[in-house]
PDB file of C-alpha atoms in Angstrom:
ATOM      1  CA  MET A   6     -25.429  53.473  10.505  1.00 53.00           C
ATOM      2  CA  GLY A   7     -24.380  50.337  12.192  1.00 58.00           C
ATOM      3  CA  GLU A   8     -21.263  48.318  11.322  1.00 61.00           C
ATOM      4  CA  PRO A   9     -21.332  45.572   8.594  1.00 64.00           C
ATOM      5  CA  ALA A  10     -21.639  42.088   9.863  1.00 64.00           C
ATOM      6  CA  ARG A  11     -18.337  40.646  10.246  1.00 68.00           C
ATOM      7  CA  ALA A  12     -17.666  37.555   7.862  1.00 64.00           C
ATOM      8  CA  LEU A  13     -16.808  34.458   9.678  1.00 64.00           C
ATOM      9  CA  ASP A  14     -14.251  32.133   8.409  1.00 62.00           C
ATOM     10  CA  VAL A  15     -15.563  28.635   8.109  1.00 60.00           C
ATOM     11  CA  MET A  16     -13.311  25.598   8.357  1.00 60.00           C
ATOM     12  CA  ASP A  17     -14.535  22.661   6.124  1.00 59.00           C
ATOM     13  CA  VAL A  18     -14.000  19.589   8.207  1.00 69.00           C
ATOM     14  CA  ALA A  19     -15.587  17.247   5.703  1.00 82.00           C
ATOM     15  CA  PRO A  20     -13.581  14.312   4.588  1.00 91.00           C
ATOM     16  CA  PRO A  21     -12.087  14.639   1.115  1.00 92.00           C
ATOM     17  CA  PHE A  22     -13.954  11.369   0.055  1.00 96.00           C
ATOM     18  CA  THR A  23     -16.754   9.409   1.296  1.00 96.00           C
ATOM     19  CA  THR A  24     -17.955   5.725   0.636  1.00 96.00           C
ATOM     20  CA  ALA A  25     -20.539   7.118  -1.916  1.00 97.00           C
ATOM     21  CA  ASP A  26     -17.365   8.757  -3.840  1.00 97.00           C
ATOM     22  CA  ALA A  27     -15.695   5.459  -4.074  1.00 97.00           C
ATOM     23  CA  ALA A  28     -18.840   3.783  -5.334  1.00 97.00           C
ATOM     24  CA  ALA A  29     -19.216   6.346  -7.928  1.00 98.00           C
ATOM     25  CA  MET A  30     -15.624   5.954  -9.033  1.00 97.00           C
ATOM     26  CA  GLN A  31     -16.133   2.232  -9.185  1.00 97.00           C
ATOM     27  CA  ILE A  32     -19.102   2.643 -11.707  1.00 97.00           C
ATOM     28  CA  ARG A  33     -17.169   5.309 -13.571  1.00 98.00           C
ATOM     29  CA  PHE A  34     -14.152   3.383 -14.330  1.00 97.00           C
ATOM     30  CA  ALA A  35     -15.811  -0.207 -14.734  1.00 95.00           C
ATOM     31  CA  GLY A  36     -14.059  -1.914 -17.673  1.00 95.00           C
ATOM     32  CA  VAL A  37     -11.333   0.713 -17.882  1.00 97.00           C
ATOM     33  CA  PRO A  38      -7.997  -0.881 -18.041  1.00 97.00           C
ATOM     34  CA  ALA A  39      -5.736  -0.059 -14.989  1.00 97.00           C
ATOM     35  CA  ALA A  40      -3.131   2.046 -16.900  1.00 97.00           C
ATOM     36  CA  ASP A  41      -5.801   4.087 -18.483  1.00 98.00           C
ATOM     37  CA  MET A  42      -7.672   4.655 -15.232  1.00 98.00           C
ATOM     38  CA  LEU A  43      -4.650   5.749 -13.560  1.00 98.00           C
ATOM     39  CA  ARG A  44      -3.514   8.221 -16.228  1.00 98.00           C
ATOM     40  CA  ALA A  45      -6.926  10.064 -16.011  1.00 98.00           C
ATOM     41  CA  LEU A  46      -6.821  10.253 -12.291  1.00 98.00           C
ATOM     42  CA  LEU A  47      -3.265  11.254 -11.945  1.00 98.00           C
ATOM     43  CA  THR A  48      -3.174  13.874 -14.624  1.00 98.00           C
ATOM     44  CA  GLY A  49      -6.754  15.047 -13.572  1.00 98.00           C
ATOM     45  CA  GLU A  50      -8.637  15.445 -10.425  1.00 97.00           C
ATOM     46  CA  LEU A  51      -6.086  13.616  -8.275  1.00 98.00           C
ATOM     47  CA  ALA A  52      -3.042  15.314  -9.610  1.00 98.00           C
ATOM     48  CA  GLY A  53      -0.953  16.562  -6.494  1.00 97.00           C
ATOM     49  CA  ARG A  54      -3.342  14.987  -4.128  1.00 97.00           C
ATOM     50  CA  ILE A  55      -2.263  11.351  -4.275  1.00 98.00           C
ATOM     51  CA  ALA A  56       0.663   9.052  -3.184  1.00 98.00           C
ATOM     52  CA  SER A  57       1.514   5.611  -4.043  1.00 98.00           C
ATOM     53  CA  VAL A  58       2.234   3.156  -1.407  1.00 97.00           C
ATOM     54  CA  SER A  59       4.670   0.424  -1.849  1.00 97.00           C
ATOM     55  CA  SER A  60       6.127  -2.329   0.051  1.00 95.00           C
ATOM     56  CA  TYR A  61       8.539  -3.182  -2.690  1.00 97.00           C
ATOM     57  CA  GLY A  62       7.482  -6.670  -2.487  1.00 93.00           C
ATOM     58  CA  ALA A  63       7.202  -9.386  -5.051  1.00 91.00           C
ATOM     59  CA  GLU A  64       4.796  -7.802  -7.420  1.00 93.00           C
ATOM     60  CA  SER A  65       5.134  -4.058  -6.413  1.00 96.00           C
ATOM     61  CA  ALA A  66       7.287  -3.292  -9.806  1.00 98.00           C
ATOM     62  CA  VAL A  67       4.105  -3.573 -11.948  1.00 98.00           C
ATOM     63  CA  LEU A  68       2.238  -0.806 -10.315  1.00 98.00           C
ATOM     64  CA  LEU A  69       5.227   1.220  -9.703  1.00 98.00           C
ATOM     65  CA  HIS A  70       6.150   0.963 -13.354  1.00 98.00           C
ATOM     66  CA  MET A  71       2.573   2.069 -14.217  1.00 98.00           C
ATOM     67  CA  VAL A  72       2.719   5.114 -12.146  1.00 98.00           C
ATOM     68  CA  ALA A  73       6.168   6.241 -13.290  1.00 98.00           C
ATOM     69  CA  SER A  74       5.223   5.657 -16.871  1.00 98.00           C
ATOM     70  CA  ILE A  75       2.509   8.430 -16.267  1.00 98.00           C
ATOM     71  CA  ASP A  76       4.353  10.796 -13.848  1.00 98.00           C
ATOM     72  CA  LYS A  77       7.529  10.017 -12.262  1.00 98.00           C
ATOM     73  CA  ASP A  78       6.904  12.870  -9.511  1.00 98.00           C
ATOM     74  CA  VAL A  79       4.113  11.058  -7.815  1.00 98.00           C
ATOM     75  CA  PRO A  80       5.422  10.747  -4.085  1.00 98.00           C
ATOM     76  CA  VAL A  81       5.949   6.882  -3.491  1.00 98.00           C
ATOM     77  CA  VAL A  82       5.638   5.952   0.318  1.00 98.00           C
ATOM     78  CA  PHE A  83       7.739   3.329   1.734  1.00 98.00           C
ATOM     79  CA  THR A  84       7.471   2.332   5.525  1.00 97.00           C
ATOM     80  CA  ASN A  85      10.608   0.859   6.725  1.00 97.00           C
ATOM     81  CA  THR A  86       9.520  -1.183   9.646  1.00 97.00           C
ATOM     82  CA  GLN A  87      13.209  -1.657  10.736  1.00 97.00           C
ATOM     83  CA  LYS A  88      12.328  -5.419  10.469  1.00 96.00           C
ATOM     84  CA  MET A  89      12.651  -5.554   6.752  1.00 97.00           C
ATOM     85  CA  PHE A  90      14.607  -8.059   4.563  1.00 97.00           C
ATOM     86  CA  GLY A  91      17.950  -6.521   3.495  1.00 97.00           C
ATOM     87  CA  GLU A  92      16.997  -7.977   0.122  1.00 97.00           C
ATOM     88  CA  THR A  93      13.746  -5.751   0.084  1.00 97.00           C
ATOM     89  CA  LEU A  94      15.910  -2.563   0.957  1.00 98.00           C
ATOM     90  CA  ALA A  95      18.203  -3.218  -1.737  1.00 98.00           C
ATOM     91  CA  TYR A  96      15.400  -4.065  -4.286  1.00 98.00           C
ATOM     92  CA  ARG A  97      13.698  -0.595  -3.357  1.00 98.00           C
ATOM     93  CA  ASP A  98      16.751   1.414  -4.353  1.00 98.00           C
ATOM     94  CA  GLU A  99      17.509  -0.538  -7.578  1.00 97.00           C
ATOM     95  CA  LEU A 100      13.958  -0.320  -8.507  1.00 98.00           C
ATOM     96  CA  SER A 101      13.377   3.125  -7.901  1.00 98.00           C
ATOM     97  CA  GLU A 102      16.545   4.105  -9.928  1.00 98.00           C
ATOM     98  CA  LYS A 103      15.325   2.074 -12.856  1.00 98.00           C
ATOM     99  CA  LEU A 104      12.123   3.556 -12.881  1.00 98.00           C
ATOM    100  CA  GLY A 105      13.416   7.211 -12.428  1.00 98.00           C
ATOM    101  CA  LEU A 106      11.148   7.765  -9.320  1.00 98.00           C
ATOM    102  CA  THR A 107      11.958  11.206  -8.132  1.00 98.00           C
ATOM    103  CA  ASP A 108       9.911  11.436  -4.657  1.00 98.00           C
ATOM    104  CA  LEU A 109      10.451   8.205  -2.735  1.00 98.00           C
ATOM    105  CA  ARG A 110       9.400   9.036   0.894  1.00 98.00           C
ATOM    106  CA  VAL A 111      10.524   6.722   3.630  1.00 98.00           C
ATOM    107  CA  PHE A 112       9.092   6.665   6.921  1.00 98.00           C
ATOM    108  CA  ARG A 113       9.976   4.886   9.884  1.00 97.00           C
ATOM    109  CA  PRO A 114       8.535   3.922  13.336  1.00 97.00           C
ATOM    110  CA  ASP A 115       8.374   6.746  15.996  1.00 97.00           C
ATOM    111  CA  PRO A 116      11.375   5.773  18.118  1.00 97.00           C
ATOM    112  CA  ARG A 117       9.899   7.065  21.289  1.00 97.00           C
ATOM    113  CA  MET A 118       6.911   4.684  20.788  1.00 96.00           C
ATOM    114  CA  LEU A 119       9.275   1.879  20.035  1.00 96.00           C
ATOM    115  CA  GLY A 120      10.899   2.748  23.373  1.00 96.00           C
ATOM    116  CA  LEU A 121       7.758   2.559  25.262  1.00 96.00           C
ATOM    117  CA  LYS A 122       6.083  -0.326  23.559  1.00 96.00           C
ATOM    118  CA  ASP A 123       8.781  -2.693  21.815  1.00 96.00           C
ATOM    119  CA  ALA A 124      11.990  -1.838  23.540  1.00 96.00           C
ATOM    120  CA  THR A 125      13.287  -5.389  23.071  1.00 96.00           C
ATOM    121  CA  GLY A 126      12.343  -5.402  19.412  1.00 96.00           C
ATOM    122  CA  MET A 127      10.380  -8.701  19.961  1.00 96.00           C
ATOM    123  CA  ARG A 128       6.740  -7.592  20.192  1.00 96.00           C
ATOM    124  CA  TRP A 129       6.232  -9.420  16.592  1.00 93.00           C
ATOM    125  CA  SER A 130       6.554 -12.907  18.490  1.00 92.00           C
ATOM    126  CA  TYR A 131       3.739 -12.413  20.825  1.00 92.00           C
ATOM    127  CA  ASP A 132       1.693  -9.499  19.478  1.00 93.00           C
ATOM    128  CA  PRO A 133       1.903  -9.247  15.914  1.00 92.00           C
ATOM    129  CA  ASP A 134      -1.065  -6.974  15.570  1.00 92.00           C
ATOM    130  CA  GLY A 135       0.472  -4.535  18.128  1.00 94.00           C
ATOM    131  CA  CYS A 136       3.853  -4.510  16.260  1.00 94.00           C
ATOM    132  CA  CYS A 137       2.243  -3.660  13.006  1.00 93.00           C
ATOM    133  CA  GLU A 138       0.407  -0.827  14.513  1.00 95.00           C
ATOM    134  CA  ILE A 139       3.543   0.669  15.877  1.00 96.00           C
ATOM    135  CA  ARG A 140       5.980   0.002  12.912  1.00 96.00           C
ATOM    136  CA  LYS A 141       3.611   0.275   9.751  1.00 94.00           C
ATOM    137  CA  VAL A 142       0.196   1.578  10.672  1.00 94.00           C
ATOM    138  CA  GLU A 143       1.225   4.482  12.463  1.00 96.00           C
ATOM    139  CA  PRO A 144       4.060   5.714  10.265  1.00 97.00           C
ATOM    140  CA  LEU A 145       1.788   5.190   7.120  1.00 96.00           C
ATOM    141  CA  ARG A 146      -0.678   7.432   8.743  1.00 96.00           C
ATOM    142  CA  ARG A 147       1.721  10.254   9.042  1.00 97.00           C
ATOM    143  CA  ALA A 148       2.940   9.623   5.562  1.00 97.00           C
ATOM    144  CA  LEU A 149      -0.442  10.130   4.207  1.00 97.00           C
ATOM    145  CA  ALA A 150      -1.461  13.276   6.073  1.00 96.00           C
ATOM    146  CA  PRO A 151      -0.691  15.650   3.243  1.00 97.00           C
ATOM    147  CA  PHE A 152      -2.758  13.438   0.580  1.00 98.00           C
ATOM    148  CA  ASP A 153      -6.605  13.023  -0.182  1.00 98.00           C
ATOM    149  CA  ALA A 154      -5.980   9.693  -1.981  1.00 98.00           C
ATOM    150  CA  TRP A 155      -3.472   6.665  -2.186  1.00 98.00           C
ATOM    151  CA  ILE A 156      -2.744   3.685  -4.297  1.00 98.00           C
ATOM    152  CA  SER A 157      -2.378   0.370  -3.130  1.00 96.00           C
ATOM    153  CA  GLY A 158      -1.026  -2.638  -4.870  1.00 93.00           C
ATOM    154  CA  ARG A 159      -3.509  -5.156  -3.425  1.00 91.00           C
ATOM    155  CA  LYS A 160      -4.859  -7.940  -5.714  1.00 87.00           C
ATOM    156  CA  GLY A 161      -7.745 -10.090  -5.382  1.00 79.00           C
ATOM    157  CA  PHE A 162      -5.984 -13.360  -6.134  1.00 72.00           C
ATOM    158  CA  GLN A 163      -3.536 -13.014  -3.377  1.00 58.00           C
ATOM    159  CA  ALA A 164      -5.728 -14.615  -0.780  1.00 51.00           C
ATOM    160  CA  GLY A 165      -9.337 -15.750  -0.259  1.00 49.00           C
ATOM    161  CA  THR A 166     -10.011 -12.534   2.005  1.00 47.00           C
ATOM    162  CA  ARG A 167      -9.335 -10.571  -1.147  1.00 45.00           C
ATOM    163  CA  THR A 168     -11.368 -11.970  -3.690  1.00 54.00           C
ATOM    164  CA  ALA A 169     -14.017  -9.419  -3.749  1.00 75.00           C
ATOM    165  CA  LEU A 170     -11.674  -6.562  -3.672  1.00 90.00           C
ATOM    166  CA  PRO A 171     -12.949  -3.289  -5.346  1.00 94.00           C
ATOM    167  CA  ARG A 172     -10.773  -1.002  -7.153  1.00 96.00           C
ATOM    168  CA  PHE A 173     -11.961   1.903  -5.023  1.00 97.00           C
ATOM    169  CA  GLU A 174     -12.490   2.246  -1.370  1.00 96.00           C
ATOM    170  CA  GLU A 175     -13.021   4.989   1.114  1.00 96.00           C
ATOM    171  CA  ASP A 176     -10.152   4.776   3.899  1.00 94.00           C
ATOM    172  CA  GLU A 177     -10.380   7.246   6.852  1.00 92.00           C
ATOM    173  CA  GLY A 178     -11.668   9.935   4.697  1.00 95.00           C
ATOM    174  CA  ARG A 179      -9.210   9.269   1.740  1.00 97.00           C
ATOM    175  CA  LEU A 180      -9.876   7.433  -1.475  1.00 98.00           C
ATOM    176  CA  LYS A 181      -7.936   4.350  -1.727  1.00 97.00           C
ATOM    177  CA  LEU A 182      -7.357   3.010  -5.382  1.00 98.00           C
ATOM    178  CA  ASN A 183      -6.549  -0.776  -5.907  1.00 96.00           C
ATOM    179  CA  PRO A 184      -5.763  -0.446  -9.681  1.00 97.00           C
ATOM    180  CA  LEU A 185      -4.617  -4.372  -9.800  1.00 96.00           C
ATOM    181  CA  ALA A 186      -7.657  -5.588  -7.940  1.00 94.00           C
ATOM    182  CA  ASP A 187      -8.825  -7.882 -10.765  1.00 92.00           C
ATOM    183  CA  TRP A 188      -5.439  -8.835 -12.191  1.00 93.00           C
ATOM    184  CA  SER A 189      -4.419 -12.557 -12.209  1.00 91.00           C
ATOM    185  CA  LYS A 190      -0.729 -13.929 -11.530  1.00 90.00           C
ATOM    186  CA  SER A 191      -0.430 -14.582 -15.144  1.00 94.00           C
ATOM    187  CA  GLN A 192      -1.285 -10.853 -16.091  1.00 95.00           C
ATOM    188  CA  LEU A 193       1.467  -9.849 -13.706  1.00 96.00           C
ATOM    189  CA  ASP A 194       4.001 -12.089 -14.791  1.00 95.00           C
ATOM    190  CA  ALA A 195       3.373 -10.928 -18.590  1.00 97.00           C
ATOM    191  CA  TYR A 196       3.717  -7.445 -17.612  1.00 98.00           C
ATOM    192  CA  PHE A 197       7.136  -8.184 -15.868  1.00 97.00           C
ATOM    193  CA  GLU A 198       8.225  -9.714 -19.203  1.00 97.00           C
ATOM    194  CA  GLU A 199       6.739  -7.077 -21.373  1.00 98.00           C
ATOM    195  CA  HIS A 200       8.594  -4.282 -19.647  1.00 98.00           C
ATOM    196  CA  ASP A 201      11.661  -6.212 -18.701  1.00 97.00           C
ATOM    197  CA  LEU A 202      11.076  -5.418 -14.847  1.00 98.00           C
ATOM    198  CA  PRO A 203      13.542  -6.808 -12.234  1.00 97.00           C
ATOM    199  CA  ARG A 204      12.033  -9.479  -9.810  1.00 97.00           C
ATOM    200  CA  HIS A 205      12.494  -9.213  -6.203  1.00 97.00           C
ATOM    201  CA  PRO A 206      15.484 -11.451  -5.007  1.00 96.00           C
ATOM    202  CA  LEU A 207      13.539 -13.556  -2.590  1.00 95.00           C
ATOM    203  CA  GLU A 208      10.803 -14.574  -4.844  1.00 93.00           C
ATOM    204  CA  ALA A 209      12.987 -17.238  -6.482  1.00 92.00           C
ATOM    205  CA  GLN A 210      13.155 -18.795  -3.113  1.00 91.00           C
ATOM    206  CA  GLY A 211       9.542 -19.384  -2.689  1.00 88.00           C
ATOM    207  CA  TYR A 212       8.689 -16.012  -0.980  1.00 89.00           C
ATOM    208  CA  LEU A 213       5.581 -14.928  -2.784  1.00 86.00           C
ATOM    209  CA  SER A 214       4.284 -12.289  -0.402  1.00 86.00           C
ATOM    210  CA  ILE A 215       7.125 -10.479   1.322  1.00 92.00           C
ATOM    211  CA  GLY A 216       6.803  -8.449   4.428  1.00 92.00           C
ATOM    212  CA  CYS A 217       9.032  -8.048   7.524  1.00 95.00           C
ATOM    213  CA  ALA A 218      11.492 -10.703   7.903  1.00 94.00           C
ATOM    214  CA  PRO A 219      10.353 -12.291  11.215  1.00 92.00           C
ATOM    215  CA  CYS A 220       6.733 -12.848  10.055  1.00 93.00           C
ATOM    216  CA  THR A 221       7.335 -13.963   6.482  1.00 92.00           C
ATOM    217  CA  SER A 222       8.121 -17.601   5.554  1.00 91.00           C
ATOM    218  CA  LYS A 223       8.204 -19.421   2.100  1.00 89.00           C
ATOM    219  CA  VAL A 224       4.759 -20.492   0.679  1.00 89.00           C
ATOM    220  CA  LYS A 225       4.150 -24.125   0.167  1.00 84.00           C
ATOM    221  CA  PRO A 226       2.815 -25.707  -3.036  1.00 83.00           C
ATOM    222  CA  GLY A 227      -1.237 -25.001  -3.344  1.00 78.00           C
ATOM    223  CA  GLU A 228      -1.090 -22.294  -0.771  1.00 80.00           C
ATOM    224  CA  ASP A 229      -2.501 -18.780  -1.185  1.00 79.00           C
ATOM    225  CA  PRO A 230       0.364 -16.334  -2.160  1.00 78.00           C
ATOM    226  CA  ARG A 231      -0.072 -14.614   1.301  1.00 73.00           C
ATOM    227  CA  ALA A 232      -0.021 -17.974   3.341  1.00 81.00           C
ATOM    228  CA  GLY A 233       3.435 -17.127   4.209  1.00 78.00           C
ATOM    229  CA  ARG A 234       2.588 -13.963   6.187  1.00 80.00           C
ATOM    230  CA  TRP A 235       2.121 -14.324   9.894  1.00 77.00           C
ATOM    231  CA  ARG A 236       2.025 -18.227   9.614  1.00 75.00           C
ATOM    232  CA  GLY A 237       0.453 -19.754  12.611  1.00 66.00           C
ATOM    233  CA  TRP A 238      -1.380 -16.480  13.542  1.00 66.00           C
ATOM    234  CA  ASP A 239      -5.074 -15.682  13.004  1.00 61.00           C
ATOM    235  CA  LYS A 240      -4.003 -12.648  10.988  1.00 56.00           C
ATOM    236  CA  VAL A 241      -4.149 -12.053   7.415  1.00 55.00           C
ATOM    237  CA  GLU A 242      -3.504  -8.137   7.057  1.00 52.00           C
ATOM    238  CA  CYS A 243      -1.118  -5.723   8.779  1.00 50.00           C
ATOM    239  CA  GLY A 244      -3.767  -3.449   9.755  1.00 50.00           C
ATOM    240  CA  ILE A 245      -3.078  -0.813   6.858  1.00 52.00           C
ATOM    241  CA  HIS A 246      -6.048  -2.364   4.860  1.00 46.00           C
ATOM    242  CA  VAL A 247      -9.412  -1.885   6.784  1.00 48.00           C
ATOM    243  CA  SER A 248     -11.932  -4.026   4.779  1.00 42.00           C
ATOM    244  CA  THR A 249     -15.130  -2.037   3.700  1.00 40.00           C
ATOM    245  CA  LEU A 250     -16.622  -5.109   1.928  1.00 37.00           C
ATOM    246  CA  PRO A 251     -20.061  -5.871   2.822  1.00 35.00           C
ATOM    247  CA  GLY A 252     -20.248  -8.596   5.678  1.00 32.00           C
ATOM    248  CA  ASP A 253     -16.570  -8.582   6.064  1.00 34.00           C
ATOM    249  CA  ASP A 254     -14.712  -7.625   9.218  1.00 30.00           C
ATOM    250  CA  PRO A 255     -11.966  -4.992   9.328  1.00 30.00           C
ATOM    251  CA  ALA A 256      -8.664  -6.608   8.587  1.00 31.00           C
ATOM    252  CA  PHE A 257      -7.020  -5.326  11.899  1.00 26.00           C
TER     253      PHE A 257
END
């Protein structure tokens, strides 16, 4: 009698989420308020599989408060590019303490990569895309490795390039949530007031979208809130957010 056939281990290499999954989520949660949507997912099928990514910028407190109100243990990822405003780092600590976040994960650029590609620290001045890739995109990719999904704070009103922003996207095989995609500035302001959330200290000085210090300027009256980012460059995104909108180019 022959030996029984040996069972072979099969490794599932399929991505956790596809564009079809994102489209299905878009339909499933159409019209559902952002907080209710997050509660359903963070306590349901995405529990333990998701992180919230935050820049601790001008409006970050709203989404972080929503997440913390549901589960303070959801990991929050912050990429410290080592070009941040000191005010942002102080605000990060203040807000995280106020909200009681228990799992703040800070990721920094790979020092070996900085030594090879930005030894002077001036790459932002002649190659902002390359600088973002080294200091933000690559660290975030490392940070998200353990997760199947992540939460973004993008909002449609911030710039003309974001007006058709969906609440769900597929991003490198992960599900990306944009819970505040359809929120207006007035809704955000009302949420700040209702929950007594602290504002980023630079907002009052005219910085309406706050990134790295060398590439962030004050926004002029009538401009998009993100007009102060990479002023003078043909660049609207850091490269973290690759557009999946029909007819739109990747935002690298």
